[in-house]
């Protein structure tokens, strides 16, 4: 059954592993560079650096936040390690392009990545022209999703009406504060159907067919 999204006029999307499938393996490259950076910063061997990276991600929602909090890391220095990652794993998805084009209203990106990374990925996917703005980690003072303050800042910055907003994410925990504000939440990815969280309103393995079949607000 197609999802009823006739109340939505603001479309909010996570970037990585949401606008492209996790199966692409792209984020594995990024994760490897994170571990190398943590090892270099702390002097830990790679296996311990990996564990610390995951601890920071679990505790703060973002590895960078833990590195800033405990090691005084400069966010610009950290983000620079991702700016030359090969984009070969990412490809245009004509079905997703068509599905996004049919959405009425604003389309926004809400990502824990920085602006340069978002710009590179969107350009590679051929989606740059479809989005009105990118609310990146620097936009909300390096407070990462799922921190509720990050959501509050985004809503204020864009004058959003949460009740008329749908948020698409591959991370279940990032959907909880969105639902708390009154947004419609959609969990995306091969793991989505395993979720039983009450704050997840819709679940889909693939983004394009979900959007292509959703019932939308009619044009005025």
Coordinates of C-alpha atoms in Angstrom, one line a residue:
X1 CA 0.0 0.0 0.0
X2 CA 1.4 3.4 -0.9
X3 CA 2.2 5.8 1.9
X4 CA -0.2 8.8 2.4
X5 CA 2.1 11.9 2.4
X6 CA -0.6 14.3 1.2
X7 CA 0.1 16.5 4.2
X8 CA 3.8 17.0 3.4
X9 CA 5.3 20.0 1.7
X10 CA 8.9 19.9 3.2
X11 CA 11.0 16.9 2.3
X12 CA 14.0 16.4 4.6
X13 CA 16.7 13.8 3.6
X14 CA 19.7 12.4 5.3
X15 CA 22.6 12.1 2.8
X16 CA 24.9 9.1 3.3
X17 CA 23.4 5.6 3.0
X18 CA 20.0 7.3 2.4
X19 CA 20.2 8.9 -1.0
X20 CA 22.4 6.0 -2.2
X21 CA 22.3 2.4 -0.9
X22 CA 24.6 1.2 1.9
X23 CA 25.5 -1.7 -0.4
X24 CA 27.5 0.7 -2.5
X25 CA 30.3 0.4 0.1
X26 CA 31.1 4.1 -0.2
X27 CA 30.9 4.7 3.5
X28 CA 33.3 1.8 4.2
X29 CA 36.0 4.0 2.7
X30 CA 35.0 6.9 5.0
X31 CA 35.0 4.6 8.0
X32 CA 38.5 3.4 7.3
X33 CA 39.7 6.9 7.1
X34 CA 38.0 7.8 10.4
X35 CA 39.9 4.9 12.1
X36 CA 43.2 6.0 10.6
X37 CA 42.5 9.6 11.9
X38 CA 41.6 8.4 15.4
X39 CA 44.8 6.2 15.5
X40 CA 47.0 9.1 14.4
X41 CA 45.3 11.5 16.9
X42 CA 45.4 9.2 19.9
X43 CA 48.5 7.1 19.2
X44 CA 46.3 4.0 19.6
X45 CA 46.8 0.8 17.5
X46 CA 44.2 0.4 14.7
X47 CA 42.0 -2.1 16.5
X48 CA 41.7 0.1 19.6
X49 CA 41.3 3.2 17.5
X50 CA 38.4 1.5 15.7
X51 CA 36.7 0.6 19.1
X52 CA 37.2 4.2 20.3
X53 CA 35.7 5.5 17.1
X54 CA 32.6 3.4 17.5
X55 CA 32.4 4.4 21.2
X56 CA 32.3 8.1 20.2
X57 CA 29.8 7.4 17.5
X58 CA 27.5 5.6 20.0
X59 CA 27.9 8.1 22.7
X60 CA 27.8 11.3 20.7
X61 CA 26.1 10.4 17.5
X62 CA 29.3 11.4 15.6
X63 CA 32.9 10.4 15.9
X64 CA 34.0 14.0 15.4
X65 CA 32.1 15.2 18.4
X66 CA 34.0 12.8 20.7
X67 CA 37.3 13.8 19.1
X68 CA 36.5 17.5 19.6
X69 CA 35.3 16.9 23.2
X70 CA 38.2 14.7 24.3
X71 CA 41.1 15.5 22.0
X72 CA 40.6 19.1 20.9
X73 CA 40.4 18.1 17.2
X74 CA 39.8 20.9 14.6
X75 CA 36.7 19.9 12.6
X76 CA 38.2 21.4 9.4
X77 CA 41.2 19.1 9.8
X78 CA 39.0 16.1 10.4
X79 CA 36.6 16.8 7.5
X80 CA 39.5 17.3 5.1
X81 CA 40.3 13.5 5.2
X82 CA 37.1 12.8 3.3
X83 CA 37.4 15.4 0.6
X84 CA 39.4 13.3 -1.8
X85 CA 37.6 9.9 -1.3
X86 CA 36.9 8.3 -4.6
X87 CA 33.3 8.6 -5.7
X88 CA 33.4 5.7 -8.1
X89 CA 31.1 3.6 -5.9
X90 CA 28.3 6.2 -6.4
X91 CA 26.1 6.2 -9.5
X92 CA 23.2 8.1 -10.9
X93 CA 19.8 6.5 -10.1
X94 CA 17.4 7.7 -12.7
X95 CA 14.4 6.2 -10.8
X96 CA 15.4 8.2 -7.7
X97 CA 15.9 11.4 -9.7
X98 CA 12.4 11.0 -11.2
X99 CA 10.9 10.2 -7.8
X100 CA 12.4 13.3 -6.1
X101 CA 11.3 15.5 -9.0
X102 CA 7.7 14.7 -8.3
X103 CA 7.7 15.8 -4.7
X104 CA 5.8 19.1 -4.1
X105 CA 7.4 21.8 -2.0
X106 CA 10.9 22.1 -0.6
X107 CA 13.6 19.5 -0.6
X108 CA 16.4 19.8 2.0
X109 CA 19.4 17.8 3.1
X110 CA 20.1 17.3 6.8
X111 CA 23.5 15.6 7.3
X112 CA 26.2 15.1 9.9
X113 CA 28.8 15.5 7.2
X114 CA 30.3 18.8 6.2
X115 CA 29.3 21.1 3.3
X116 CA 32.1 20.0 1.0
X117 CA 31.4 16.3 1.4
X118 CA 27.7 16.9 0.8
X119 CA 28.4 19.0 -2.3
X120 CA 30.7 16.3 -3.8
X121 CA 28.2 13.4 -3.1
X122 CA 25.1 15.3 -4.4
X123 CA 27.0 16.3 -7.6
X124 CA 28.2 12.8 -8.2
X125 CA 24.6 11.5 -7.8
X126 CA 23.3 14.1 -10.1
X127 CA 21.0 15.5 -7.5
X128 CA 22.4 18.9 -6.6
X129 CA 19.8 20.9 -8.5
X130 CA 16.9 19.2 -6.7
X131 CA 17.7 20.5 -3.2
X132 CA 17.0 23.9 -1.9
X133 CA 19.6 23.8 0.8
X134 CA 22.0 21.6 2.7
X135 CA 21.9 21.8 6.5
X136 CA 25.3 20.3 7.4
X137 CA 27.2 19.7 10.6
X138 CA 28.7 23.2 10.6
X139 CA 25.2 24.7 10.2
X140 CA 24.2 23.5 13.6
X141 CA 27.3 24.2 15.6
X142 CA 28.7 20.7 15.3
X143 CA 25.9 19.2 17.4
X144 CA 25.1 16.0 15.5
X145 CA 21.9 14.2 14.9
X146 CA 20.3 12.8 17.1
X147 CA 20.8 15.7 19.4
X148 CA 17.4 17.5 19.7
X149 CA 19.2 20.9 19.6
X150 CA 20.4 20.1 16.1
X151 CA 16.8 19.6 15.0
X152 CA 15.6 22.7 16.7
X153 CA 18.2 24.8 15.0
X154 CA 17.3 23.3 11.6
X155 CA 13.6 23.9 12.1
X156 CA 14.3 27.5 13.1
X157 CA 16.7 28.2 10.3
X158 CA 14.3 27.0 7.6
X159 CA 11.0 28.1 9.2
X160 CA 9.8 24.6 8.9
X161 CA 6.4 23.3 10.0
X162 CA 7.3 19.8 11.5
X163 CA 3.7 18.5 11.0
X164 CA 4.1 19.1 7.2
X165 CA 7.6 17.6 7.1
X166 CA 8.8 14.1 6.2
X167 CA 12.2 13.0 7.3
X168 CA 14.1 10.2 5.5
X169 CA 17.0 8.5 7.4
X170 CA 19.0 5.2 7.4
X171 CA 19.6 5.6 11.1
X172 CA 16.7 4.7 13.4
X173 CA 17.8 6.7 16.4
X174 CA 18.0 9.9 14.3
X175 CA 14.3 9.6 13.6
X176 CA 13.2 9.8 17.2
X177 CA 13.7 13.5 17.8
X178 CA 12.1 14.2 14.4
X179 CA 9.0 12.3 15.4
X180 CA 9.0 14.1 18.8
X181 CA 8.7 17.4 16.9
X182 CA 5.8 16.0 14.9
X183 CA 7.5 15.0 11.6
X184 CA 6.6 12.0 9.6
X185 CA 9.5 9.6 9.7
X186 CA 10.7 7.1 7.1
X187 CA 13.5 4.6 7.9
X188 CA 15.4 3.7 4.7
X189 CA 17.6 0.6 4.0
X190 CA 17.7 -3.1 4.0
X191 CA 17.4 -3.1 7.8
X192 CA 14.3 -1.0 7.9
X193 CA 11.8 -3.7 8.0
X194 CA 13.4 -5.1 11.2
X195 CA 12.6 -1.9 13.1
X196 CA 9.7 -1.9 15.5
X197 CA 10.2 1.5 17.0
X198 CA 6.9 3.4 17.5
X199 CA 8.5 6.7 16.3
X200 CA 9.2 5.2 12.8
X201 CA 6.1 5.8 10.8
X202 CA 7.2 4.2 7.5
X203 CA 9.9 1.7 6.5
X204 CA 11.3 1.0 3.0
X205 CA 14.2 -1.0 1.7
X206 CA 14.6 1.4 -1.2
X207 CA 13.9 5.1 -1.4
X208 CA 13.0 5.5 -5.1
X209 CA 10.0 3.1 -5.2
X210 CA 8.6 4.4 -1.9
X211 CA 8.7 8.0 -3.2
X212 CA 7.4 7.0 -6.6
X213 CA 4.3 5.4 -5.2
X214 CA 3.5 7.7 -2.3
X215 CA 0.3 9.7 -2.4
X216 CA 1.3 13.4 -2.6
X217 CA -0.4 16.8 -2.1
X218 CA -2.0 17.9 -5.4
X219 CA -0.6 20.9 -7.1
X220 CA -2.4 24.2 -6.4

